[in-house]
Short mmCIF file of C-alpha atoms in Angstrom, two decimals:
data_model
loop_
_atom_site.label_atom_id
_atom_site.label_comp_id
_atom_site.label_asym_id
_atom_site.label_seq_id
_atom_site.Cartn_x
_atom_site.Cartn_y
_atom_site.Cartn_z
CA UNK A 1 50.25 104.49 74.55
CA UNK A 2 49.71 101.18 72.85
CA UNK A 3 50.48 98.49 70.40
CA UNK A 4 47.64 99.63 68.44
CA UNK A 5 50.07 101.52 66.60
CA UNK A 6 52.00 98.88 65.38
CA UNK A 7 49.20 96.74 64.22
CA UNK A 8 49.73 97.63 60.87
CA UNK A 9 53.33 97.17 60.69
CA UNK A 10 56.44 99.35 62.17
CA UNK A 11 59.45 100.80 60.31
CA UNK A 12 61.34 98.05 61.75
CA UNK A 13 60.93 95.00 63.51
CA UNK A 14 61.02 95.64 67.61
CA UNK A 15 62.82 92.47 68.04
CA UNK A 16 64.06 89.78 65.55
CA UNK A 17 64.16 86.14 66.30
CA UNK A 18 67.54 84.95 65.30
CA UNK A 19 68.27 80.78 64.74
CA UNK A 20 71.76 80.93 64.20
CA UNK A 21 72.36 77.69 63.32
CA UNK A 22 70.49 73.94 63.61
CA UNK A 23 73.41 72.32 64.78
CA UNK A 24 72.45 70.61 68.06
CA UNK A 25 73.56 68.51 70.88
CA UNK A 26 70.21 67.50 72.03
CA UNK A 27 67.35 66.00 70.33
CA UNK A 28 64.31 67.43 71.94
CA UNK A 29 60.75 66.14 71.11
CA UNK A 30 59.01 69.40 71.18
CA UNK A 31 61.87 71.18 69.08
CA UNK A 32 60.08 73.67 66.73
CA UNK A 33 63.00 73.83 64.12
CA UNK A 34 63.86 70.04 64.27
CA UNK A 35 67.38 70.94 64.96
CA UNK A 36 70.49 68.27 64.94
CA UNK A 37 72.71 68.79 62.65
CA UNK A 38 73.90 72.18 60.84
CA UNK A 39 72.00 73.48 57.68
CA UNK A 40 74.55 73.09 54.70
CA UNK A 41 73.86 76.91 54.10
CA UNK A 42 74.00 78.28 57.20
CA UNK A 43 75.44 81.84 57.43
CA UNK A 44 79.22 82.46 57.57
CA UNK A 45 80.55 84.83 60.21
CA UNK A 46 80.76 87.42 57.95
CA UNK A 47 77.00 87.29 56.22
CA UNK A 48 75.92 87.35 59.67
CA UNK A 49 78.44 90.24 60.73
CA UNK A 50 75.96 91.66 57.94
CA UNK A 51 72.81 91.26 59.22
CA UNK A 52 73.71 92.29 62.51
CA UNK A 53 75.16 95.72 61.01
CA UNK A 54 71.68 95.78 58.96
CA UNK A 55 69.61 95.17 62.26
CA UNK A 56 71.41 97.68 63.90
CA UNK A 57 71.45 100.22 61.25
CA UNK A 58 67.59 100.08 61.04
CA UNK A 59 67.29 100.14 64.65
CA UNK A 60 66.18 97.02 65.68
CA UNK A 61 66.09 96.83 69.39
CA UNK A 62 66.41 93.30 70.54
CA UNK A 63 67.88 90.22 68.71
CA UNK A 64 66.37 86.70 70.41
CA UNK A 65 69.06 83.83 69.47
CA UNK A 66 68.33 80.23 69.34
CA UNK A 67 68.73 77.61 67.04
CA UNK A 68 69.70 74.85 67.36
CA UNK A 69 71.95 75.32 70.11
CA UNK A 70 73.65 78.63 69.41
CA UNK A 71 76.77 78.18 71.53
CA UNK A 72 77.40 74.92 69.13
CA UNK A 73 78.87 77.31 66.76
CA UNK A 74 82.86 78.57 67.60
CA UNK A 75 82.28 82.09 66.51
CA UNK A 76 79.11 82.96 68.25
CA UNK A 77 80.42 84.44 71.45
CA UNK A 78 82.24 86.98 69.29
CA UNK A 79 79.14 87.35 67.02
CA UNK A 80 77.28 88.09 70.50
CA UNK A 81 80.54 91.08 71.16
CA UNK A 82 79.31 91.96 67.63
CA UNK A 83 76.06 92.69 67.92
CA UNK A 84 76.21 94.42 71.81
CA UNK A 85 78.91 96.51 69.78
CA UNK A 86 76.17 97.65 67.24
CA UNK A 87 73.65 98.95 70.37
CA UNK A 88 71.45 95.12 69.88
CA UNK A 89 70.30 93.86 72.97
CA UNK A 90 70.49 89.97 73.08
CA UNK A 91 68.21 87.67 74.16
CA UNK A 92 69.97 83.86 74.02
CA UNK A 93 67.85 80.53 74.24
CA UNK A 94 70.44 78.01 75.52
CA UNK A 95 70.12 74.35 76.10
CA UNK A 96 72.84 74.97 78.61
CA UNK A 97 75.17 72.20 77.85
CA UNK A 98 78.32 74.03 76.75
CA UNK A 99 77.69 76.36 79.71
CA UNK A 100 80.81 75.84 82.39
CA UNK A 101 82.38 78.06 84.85
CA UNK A 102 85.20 79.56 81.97
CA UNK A 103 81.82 80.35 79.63
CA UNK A 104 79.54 81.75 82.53
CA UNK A 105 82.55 84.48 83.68
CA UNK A 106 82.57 85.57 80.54
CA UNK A 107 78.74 86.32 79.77
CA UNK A 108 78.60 87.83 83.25
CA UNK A 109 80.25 90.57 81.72
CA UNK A 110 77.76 91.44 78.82
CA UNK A 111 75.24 93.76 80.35
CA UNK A 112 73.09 93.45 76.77
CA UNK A 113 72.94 89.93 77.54
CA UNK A 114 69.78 88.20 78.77
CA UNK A 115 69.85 84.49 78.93
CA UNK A 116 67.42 81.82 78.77
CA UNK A 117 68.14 78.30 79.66
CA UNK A 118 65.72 75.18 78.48
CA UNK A 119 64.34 73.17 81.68
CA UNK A 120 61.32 71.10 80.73
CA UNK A 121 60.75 69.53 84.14
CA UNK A 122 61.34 70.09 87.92
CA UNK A 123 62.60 66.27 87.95
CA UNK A 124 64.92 64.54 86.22
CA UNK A 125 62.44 61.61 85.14
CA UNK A 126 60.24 64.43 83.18
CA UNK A 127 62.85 66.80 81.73
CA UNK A 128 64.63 64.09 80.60
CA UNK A 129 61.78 62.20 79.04
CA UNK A 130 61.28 65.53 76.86
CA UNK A 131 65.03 66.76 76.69
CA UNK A 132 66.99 63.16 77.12
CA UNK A 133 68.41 61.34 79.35
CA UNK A 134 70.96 63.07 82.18
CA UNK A 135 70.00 66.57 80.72
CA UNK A 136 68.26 67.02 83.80
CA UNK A 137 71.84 67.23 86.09
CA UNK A 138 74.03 69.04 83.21
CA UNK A 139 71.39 71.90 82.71
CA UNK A 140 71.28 72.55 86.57
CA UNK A 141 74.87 72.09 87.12
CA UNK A 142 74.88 75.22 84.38
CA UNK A 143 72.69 76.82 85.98
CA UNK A 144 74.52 76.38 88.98
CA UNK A 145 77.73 77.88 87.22
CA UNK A 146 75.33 81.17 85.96
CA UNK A 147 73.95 82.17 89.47
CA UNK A 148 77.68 81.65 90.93
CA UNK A 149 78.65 84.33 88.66
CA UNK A 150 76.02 86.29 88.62
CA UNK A 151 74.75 85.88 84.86
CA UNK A 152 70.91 87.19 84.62
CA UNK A 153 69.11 84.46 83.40
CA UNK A 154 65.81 82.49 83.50
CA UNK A 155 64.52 78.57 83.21
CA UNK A 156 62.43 78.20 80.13
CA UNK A 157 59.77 75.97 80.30
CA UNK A 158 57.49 74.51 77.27
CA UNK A 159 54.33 73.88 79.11
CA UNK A 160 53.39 70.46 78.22
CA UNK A 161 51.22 67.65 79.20
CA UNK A 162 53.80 66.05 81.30
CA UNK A 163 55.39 69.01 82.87
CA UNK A 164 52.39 70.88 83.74
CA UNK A 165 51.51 69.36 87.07
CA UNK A 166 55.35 70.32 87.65
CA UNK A 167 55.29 74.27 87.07
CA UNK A 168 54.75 75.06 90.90
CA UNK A 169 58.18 73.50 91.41
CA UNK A 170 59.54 74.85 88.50
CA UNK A 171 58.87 78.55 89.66
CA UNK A 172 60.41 77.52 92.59
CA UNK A 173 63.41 76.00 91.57
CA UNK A 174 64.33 79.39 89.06
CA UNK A 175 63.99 81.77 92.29
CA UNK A 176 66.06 79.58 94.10
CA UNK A 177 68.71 80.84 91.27
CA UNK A 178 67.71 84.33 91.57
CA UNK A 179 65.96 83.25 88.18
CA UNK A 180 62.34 84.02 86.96
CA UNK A 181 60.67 81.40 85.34
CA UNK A 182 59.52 81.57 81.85
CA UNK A 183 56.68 79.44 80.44
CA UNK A 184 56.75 78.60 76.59
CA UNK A 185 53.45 77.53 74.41
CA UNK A 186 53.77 73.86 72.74
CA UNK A 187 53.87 74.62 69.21
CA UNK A 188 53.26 71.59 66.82
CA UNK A 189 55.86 72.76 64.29
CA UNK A 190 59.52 70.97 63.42
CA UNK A 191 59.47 68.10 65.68
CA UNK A 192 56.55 69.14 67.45
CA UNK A 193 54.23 68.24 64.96
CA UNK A 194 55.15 64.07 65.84
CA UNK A 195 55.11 64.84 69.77
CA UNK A 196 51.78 66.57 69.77
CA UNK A 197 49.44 64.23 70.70
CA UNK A 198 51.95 62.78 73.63
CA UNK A 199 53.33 66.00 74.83
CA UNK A 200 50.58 68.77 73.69
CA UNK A 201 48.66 70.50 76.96
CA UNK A 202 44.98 69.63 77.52
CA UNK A 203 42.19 71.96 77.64
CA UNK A 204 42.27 71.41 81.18
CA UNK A 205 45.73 72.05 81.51
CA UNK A 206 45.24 75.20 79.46
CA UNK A 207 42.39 76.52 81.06
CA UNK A 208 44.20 75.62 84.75
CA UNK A 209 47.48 77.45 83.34
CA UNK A 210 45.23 80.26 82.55
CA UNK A 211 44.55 80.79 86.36
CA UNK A 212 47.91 79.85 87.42
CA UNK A 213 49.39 82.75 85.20
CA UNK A 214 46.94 85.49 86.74
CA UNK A 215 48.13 84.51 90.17
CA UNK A 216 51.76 84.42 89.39
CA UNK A 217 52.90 87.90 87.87
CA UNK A 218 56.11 87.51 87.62
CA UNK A 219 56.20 83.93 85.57
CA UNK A 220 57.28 85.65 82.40
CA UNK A 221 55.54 83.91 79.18
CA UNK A 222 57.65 85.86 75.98
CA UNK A 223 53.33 86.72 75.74
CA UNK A 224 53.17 83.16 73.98
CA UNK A 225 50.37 82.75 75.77
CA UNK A 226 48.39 85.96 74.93
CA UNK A 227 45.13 84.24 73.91
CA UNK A 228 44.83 82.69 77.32
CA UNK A 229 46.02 85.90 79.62
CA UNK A 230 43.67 87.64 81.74
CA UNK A 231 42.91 91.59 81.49
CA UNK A 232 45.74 92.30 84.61
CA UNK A 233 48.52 90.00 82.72
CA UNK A 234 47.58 91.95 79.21
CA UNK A 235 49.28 95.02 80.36
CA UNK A 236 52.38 93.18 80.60
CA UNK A 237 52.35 92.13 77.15
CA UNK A 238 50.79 92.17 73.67
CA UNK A 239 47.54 91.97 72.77
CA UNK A 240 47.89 90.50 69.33
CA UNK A 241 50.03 87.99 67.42
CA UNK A 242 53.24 90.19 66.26
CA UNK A 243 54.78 88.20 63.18
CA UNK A 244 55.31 90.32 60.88
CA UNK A 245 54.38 93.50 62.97
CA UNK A 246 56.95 93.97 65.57
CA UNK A 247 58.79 90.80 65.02
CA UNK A 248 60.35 88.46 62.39
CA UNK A 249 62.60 85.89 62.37
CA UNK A 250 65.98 84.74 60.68
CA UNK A 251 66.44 81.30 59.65
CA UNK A 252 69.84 79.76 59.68
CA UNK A 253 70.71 80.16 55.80
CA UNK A 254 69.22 84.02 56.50
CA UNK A 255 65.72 83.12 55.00
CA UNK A 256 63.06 85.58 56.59
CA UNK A 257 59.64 84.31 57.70
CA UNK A 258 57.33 86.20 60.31
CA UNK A 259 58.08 84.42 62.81
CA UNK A 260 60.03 81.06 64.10
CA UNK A 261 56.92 78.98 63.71
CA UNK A 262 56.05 79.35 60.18
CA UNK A 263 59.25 78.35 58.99
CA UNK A 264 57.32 77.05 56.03
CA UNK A 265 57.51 77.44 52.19
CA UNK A 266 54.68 79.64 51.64
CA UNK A 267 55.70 82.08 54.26
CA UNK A 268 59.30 82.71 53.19
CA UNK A 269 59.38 86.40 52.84
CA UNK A 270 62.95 86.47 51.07
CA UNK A 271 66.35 85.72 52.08
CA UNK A 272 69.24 88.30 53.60
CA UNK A 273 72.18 86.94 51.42
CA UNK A 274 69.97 88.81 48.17
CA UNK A 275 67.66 91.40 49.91
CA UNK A 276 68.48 93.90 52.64
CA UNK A 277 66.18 93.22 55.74
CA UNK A 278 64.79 96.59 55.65
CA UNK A 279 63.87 95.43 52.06
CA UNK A 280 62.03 92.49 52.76
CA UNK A 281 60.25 93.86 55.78
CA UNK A 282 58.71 96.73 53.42
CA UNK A 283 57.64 94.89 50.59
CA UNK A 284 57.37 90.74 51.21
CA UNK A 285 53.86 89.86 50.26
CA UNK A 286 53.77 87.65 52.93
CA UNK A 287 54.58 89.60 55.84
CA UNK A 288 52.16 92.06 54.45
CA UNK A 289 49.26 89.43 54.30
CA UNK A 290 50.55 88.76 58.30
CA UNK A 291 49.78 92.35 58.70
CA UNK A 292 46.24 92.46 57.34
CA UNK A 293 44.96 89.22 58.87
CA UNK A 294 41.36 89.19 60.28
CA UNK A 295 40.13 86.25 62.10
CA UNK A 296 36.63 87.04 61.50
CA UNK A 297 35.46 84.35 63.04
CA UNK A 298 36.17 86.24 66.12
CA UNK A 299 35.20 89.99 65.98
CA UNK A 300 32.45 89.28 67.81
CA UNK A 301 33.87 87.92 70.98
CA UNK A 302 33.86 89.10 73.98
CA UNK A 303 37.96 88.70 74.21
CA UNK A 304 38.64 89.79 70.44
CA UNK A 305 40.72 93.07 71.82
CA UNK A 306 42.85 90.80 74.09
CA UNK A 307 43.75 88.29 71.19
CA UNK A 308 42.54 89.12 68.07
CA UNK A 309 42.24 85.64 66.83
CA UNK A 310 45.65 83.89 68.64
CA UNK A 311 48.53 82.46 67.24
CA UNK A 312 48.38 82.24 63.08
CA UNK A 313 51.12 79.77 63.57
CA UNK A 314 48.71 77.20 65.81
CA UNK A 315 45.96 77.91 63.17
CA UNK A 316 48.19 76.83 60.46
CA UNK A 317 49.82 74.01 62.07
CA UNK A 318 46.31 72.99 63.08
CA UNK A 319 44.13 73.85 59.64
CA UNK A 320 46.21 74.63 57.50
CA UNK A 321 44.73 78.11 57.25
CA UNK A 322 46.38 80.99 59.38
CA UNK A 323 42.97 82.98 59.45
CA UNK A 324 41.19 80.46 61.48
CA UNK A 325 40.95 81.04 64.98
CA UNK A 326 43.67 80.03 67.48
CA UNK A 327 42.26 76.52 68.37
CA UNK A 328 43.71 77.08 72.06
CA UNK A 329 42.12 80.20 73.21
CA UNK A 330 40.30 80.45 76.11
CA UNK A 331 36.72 81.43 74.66
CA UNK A 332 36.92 77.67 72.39
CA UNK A 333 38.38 76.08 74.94
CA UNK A 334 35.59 77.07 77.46
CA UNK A 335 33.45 76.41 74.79
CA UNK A 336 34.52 72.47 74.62
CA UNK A 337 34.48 72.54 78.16
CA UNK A 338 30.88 73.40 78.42
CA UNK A 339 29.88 70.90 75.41
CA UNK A 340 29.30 74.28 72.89
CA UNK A 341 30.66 74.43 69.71
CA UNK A 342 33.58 76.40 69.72
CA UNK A 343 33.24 79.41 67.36
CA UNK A 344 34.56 79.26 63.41
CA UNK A 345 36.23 75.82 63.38
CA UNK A 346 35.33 72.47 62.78
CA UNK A 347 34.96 70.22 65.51
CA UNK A 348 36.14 66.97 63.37
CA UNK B 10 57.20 122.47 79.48
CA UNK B 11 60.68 123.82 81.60
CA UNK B 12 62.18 120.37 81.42
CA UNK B 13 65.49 118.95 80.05
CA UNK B 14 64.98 115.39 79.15
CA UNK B 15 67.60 112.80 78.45
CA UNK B 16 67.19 109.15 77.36
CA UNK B 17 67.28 106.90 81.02
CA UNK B 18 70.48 104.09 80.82
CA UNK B 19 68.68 101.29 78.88
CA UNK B 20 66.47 103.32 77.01
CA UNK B 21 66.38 103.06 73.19
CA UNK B 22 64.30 105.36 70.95
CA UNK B 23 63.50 105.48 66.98
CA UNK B 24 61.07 107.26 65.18
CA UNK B 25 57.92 105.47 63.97
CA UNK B 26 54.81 107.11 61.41
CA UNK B 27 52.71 107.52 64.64
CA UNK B 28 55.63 108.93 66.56
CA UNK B 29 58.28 107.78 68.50
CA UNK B 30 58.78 104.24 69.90
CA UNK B 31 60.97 103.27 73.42
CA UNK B 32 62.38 100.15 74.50
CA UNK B 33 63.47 99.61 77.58
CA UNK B 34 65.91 96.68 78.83
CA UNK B 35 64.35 96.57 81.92
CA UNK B 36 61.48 94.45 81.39
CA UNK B 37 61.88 94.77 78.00
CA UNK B 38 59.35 97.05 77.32
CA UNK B 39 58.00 98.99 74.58
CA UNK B 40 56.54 102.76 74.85
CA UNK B 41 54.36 104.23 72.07
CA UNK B 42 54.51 107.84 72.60
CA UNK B 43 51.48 109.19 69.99
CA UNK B 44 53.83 112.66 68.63
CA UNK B 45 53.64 112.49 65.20
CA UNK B 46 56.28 114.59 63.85
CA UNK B 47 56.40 116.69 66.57
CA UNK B 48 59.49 115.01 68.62
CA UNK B 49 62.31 113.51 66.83
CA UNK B 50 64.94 111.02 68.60
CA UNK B 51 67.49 114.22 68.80
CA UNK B 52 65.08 115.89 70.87
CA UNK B 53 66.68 114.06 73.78
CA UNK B 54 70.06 115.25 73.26
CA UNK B 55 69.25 118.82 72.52
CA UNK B 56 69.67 121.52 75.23
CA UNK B 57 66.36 122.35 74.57
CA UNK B 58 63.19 122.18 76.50
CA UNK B 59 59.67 120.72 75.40
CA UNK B 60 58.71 124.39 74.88
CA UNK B 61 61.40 125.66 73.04
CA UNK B 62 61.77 122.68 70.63
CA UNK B 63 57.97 122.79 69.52
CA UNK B 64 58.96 127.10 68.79
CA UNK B 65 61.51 125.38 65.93
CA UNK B 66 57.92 123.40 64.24
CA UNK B 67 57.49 125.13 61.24
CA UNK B 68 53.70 125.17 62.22
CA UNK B 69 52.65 126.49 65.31
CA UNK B 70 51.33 124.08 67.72
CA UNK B 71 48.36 124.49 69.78
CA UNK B 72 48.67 124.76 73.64
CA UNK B 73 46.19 121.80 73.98
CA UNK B 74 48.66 119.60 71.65
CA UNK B 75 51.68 121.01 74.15
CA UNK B 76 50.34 120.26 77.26
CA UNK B 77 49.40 116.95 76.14
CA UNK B 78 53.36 116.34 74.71
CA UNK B 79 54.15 117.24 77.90
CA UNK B 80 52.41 115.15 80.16
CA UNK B 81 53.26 112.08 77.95
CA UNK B 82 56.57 113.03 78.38
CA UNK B 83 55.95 113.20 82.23
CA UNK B 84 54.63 109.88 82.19
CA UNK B 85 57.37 108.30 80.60
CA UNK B 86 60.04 110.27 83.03
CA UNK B 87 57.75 108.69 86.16
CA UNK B 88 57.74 105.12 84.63
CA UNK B 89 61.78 105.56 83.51
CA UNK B 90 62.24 105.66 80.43
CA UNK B 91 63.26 109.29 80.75
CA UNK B 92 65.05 111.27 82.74
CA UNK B 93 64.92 115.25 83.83
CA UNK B 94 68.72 116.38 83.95
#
């Protein structure tokens, strides 16, 4: 049994990455959608009543919500009653702001609920450096207000220069909630394209996280990181980039893309105010091009069947070309290590 | 082949060209059970066994192809995505 058999595409995505609105109340420097204020389009209650009933009906398993921060819209705990209605198991990325003791009783009682809150540093001097200043207190007084009534949930982290020497503590801190800890990849898209440079992990850092992941099991990555994971993490996880394969993901206005980091013109698949999802999944050109990428610059490595080629989305943010290879992945970043050239992309 | 199965609490199925896919909430996790057409989601709320529902295949299928349905299936019942009942 394995994700072989979805490499070329599945009737329906697994899982479908959901950002139900920009409208924000932070202003994070890594945030991959550049989120603040709301889209003008953005879906209405009832166009996204739609989708979910379209998700549903072609038996999508899983719907991962972000945004933006999602609770920043008025209707979306009844959009979340919606969708658990329809059989859709949630998956919410919170900045946990809006999250008080009234909100927290009532997502205790969602078993299709899982929750992820946004931490970005064990101390209040780094998270807030990332997330702004007196985050730090608010998102662990949420916390706080989650584990007290027994919400499932776990601290997100988006490894990064400055909160890497940090994730030790941060592992800690989540199981004193009962929490697992959940490590994120830097991406340089939305905002992170300006922050890369100041907040964007080293090869060293990379290379360190590498060994830090194989010794802690149970730090859950969202397999972000599959292009650095050993062979005993692999099981966990994929073993290949799945935009377009098991996964999409839903813009605000309800443009598709294959996944939350090429939010980018030439990747638009179509949009579910014209097209049924079911419709665009079959027959965007784009999400069929996802589906037949080869990074041939690495067939012949030695990791090719962990990774086959890494993250399009880093390749494109990086080169501009989604079938170059994942300029993080362990084999090029040994490579620079040693003083090699790393294989199939240019060293300027 | 004797067994009844049932979808475990959490378990999700839908049909897929290769087969049938599982998620599980626990985890999540996904299955990939290799069946072809053989199995169908309904399968696991018929009152069937594994034997009896591959006698309603308009083809006959092999004992080699029946024994390995079934041990699949036995693998997902010991890792919990199924149930016996």
């Amino acid at each position: 049994m394995s994700s072989d058999l979805a490499r070329y595409g599945l009737s329906a995505p697994v899982n479908v990455t959901w950002e139900i609105t920009l409208k924000c109340n932070l202003k994070c420097l890594h945030c991959l959608s550049d989120a603040g204020k709301a889209m003008p389009e953005e879906l209405d209650f009832g166009q996204c009543r739609l989708l979910i009933e379209q998700l549903a009906a072609i038996k999508v398993f899983q719907v991962n919500i972000g945004g933006g921060e999602p609770f920043m819209r008025e209707d979306f705990v009844d959009l979340l009653d919606l969708a658990h209605r329809n059989q859709l198991v949630t998956c919410v990325s919170t900045n946990g702001l809006l999250v008080d003791d009234s909100l927290a009783k009532h997502l205790a009682r969602l078993e299709m609920l899982y929750l992820q809150v946004s931490l970005d540093g064990a101390t209040a001097e780094v998270n807030d450096a990332i997330r702004g200043e007196g985050t730090y207190h608010k998102i662990l007084r949420a916390a706080d207000a989650l584990a007290r009534h027994g919400v499932r949930f776990s601290l997100n982290t988006v490894l990064t220069r400055i909160n890497y020497p940090q994730l030790e503590e941060l592992r800690k801190l989540a199981a004193g909630y009962g929490a697992d800890l959940r490590v994120s990849r830097f991406r340089p898209s939305g905002r992170g394209k300006s922050s890369k440079v100041e907040l964007g992990p080293d090869k060293e850092q990379l290379e360190s996280f590498a060994v830090w992941l194989e010794e802690n099991q149970f730090v859950r990555t969202g397999d972000s990181f599959f292009c650095l994971t050993s062979e005993n993490r692999r099981r966990k996880g994929l073993d290949m980039c799945g935009a377009a394969k098991m996964t999409c993901c839903v813009s605000p206005s309800g443009d598709v893309y294959p996944c939350a980091f090429l939010q980018e013109p030439a990747f638009l698949a179509g949009n579910i105010r014209r097209r049924h999802i079911k419709d665009i999944w079959d027959h965007a050109p784009v999400l069929d091009l996802l589906r037949r990428l080869d990074v041939k610059a690495c067939e012949t490595c030695s990791r090719f069947e962990h990774c086959r080629g890494g993250c399009p989305a880093m390749a494109f943010h990086t080169y501009n070309d989604i079938s170059m290879p994942d300029p993080e992945c362990l084999m090029n970043l040994r490579a620079l290590s040693s003083g090699d050239s790393p294989k199939g992309f240019p060293l300027s | 082949m004797e067994y009844w199965y049932r979808l475990a609490k959490g378990t999700s199925v839908r049909e897929e060209s290769f087969g049938l896919l599982f998620y599980t909430r626990t985890g999540p996790r996904l299955y990939f059970l290799p069946s072809g057409k053989l199995l169908r989601c309904d399968f696991f709320q018929s009152d069937m066994t594994l034997a009896q529902w591959l006698q309603t295949m308009p083809d006959p299928v092999s004992s080699v192809r029946a024994r390995s349905l079934s041990a699949a299936l036995g693998e997902l019942k010991n890792k919990g995505v199924i149930v016996e009942f």
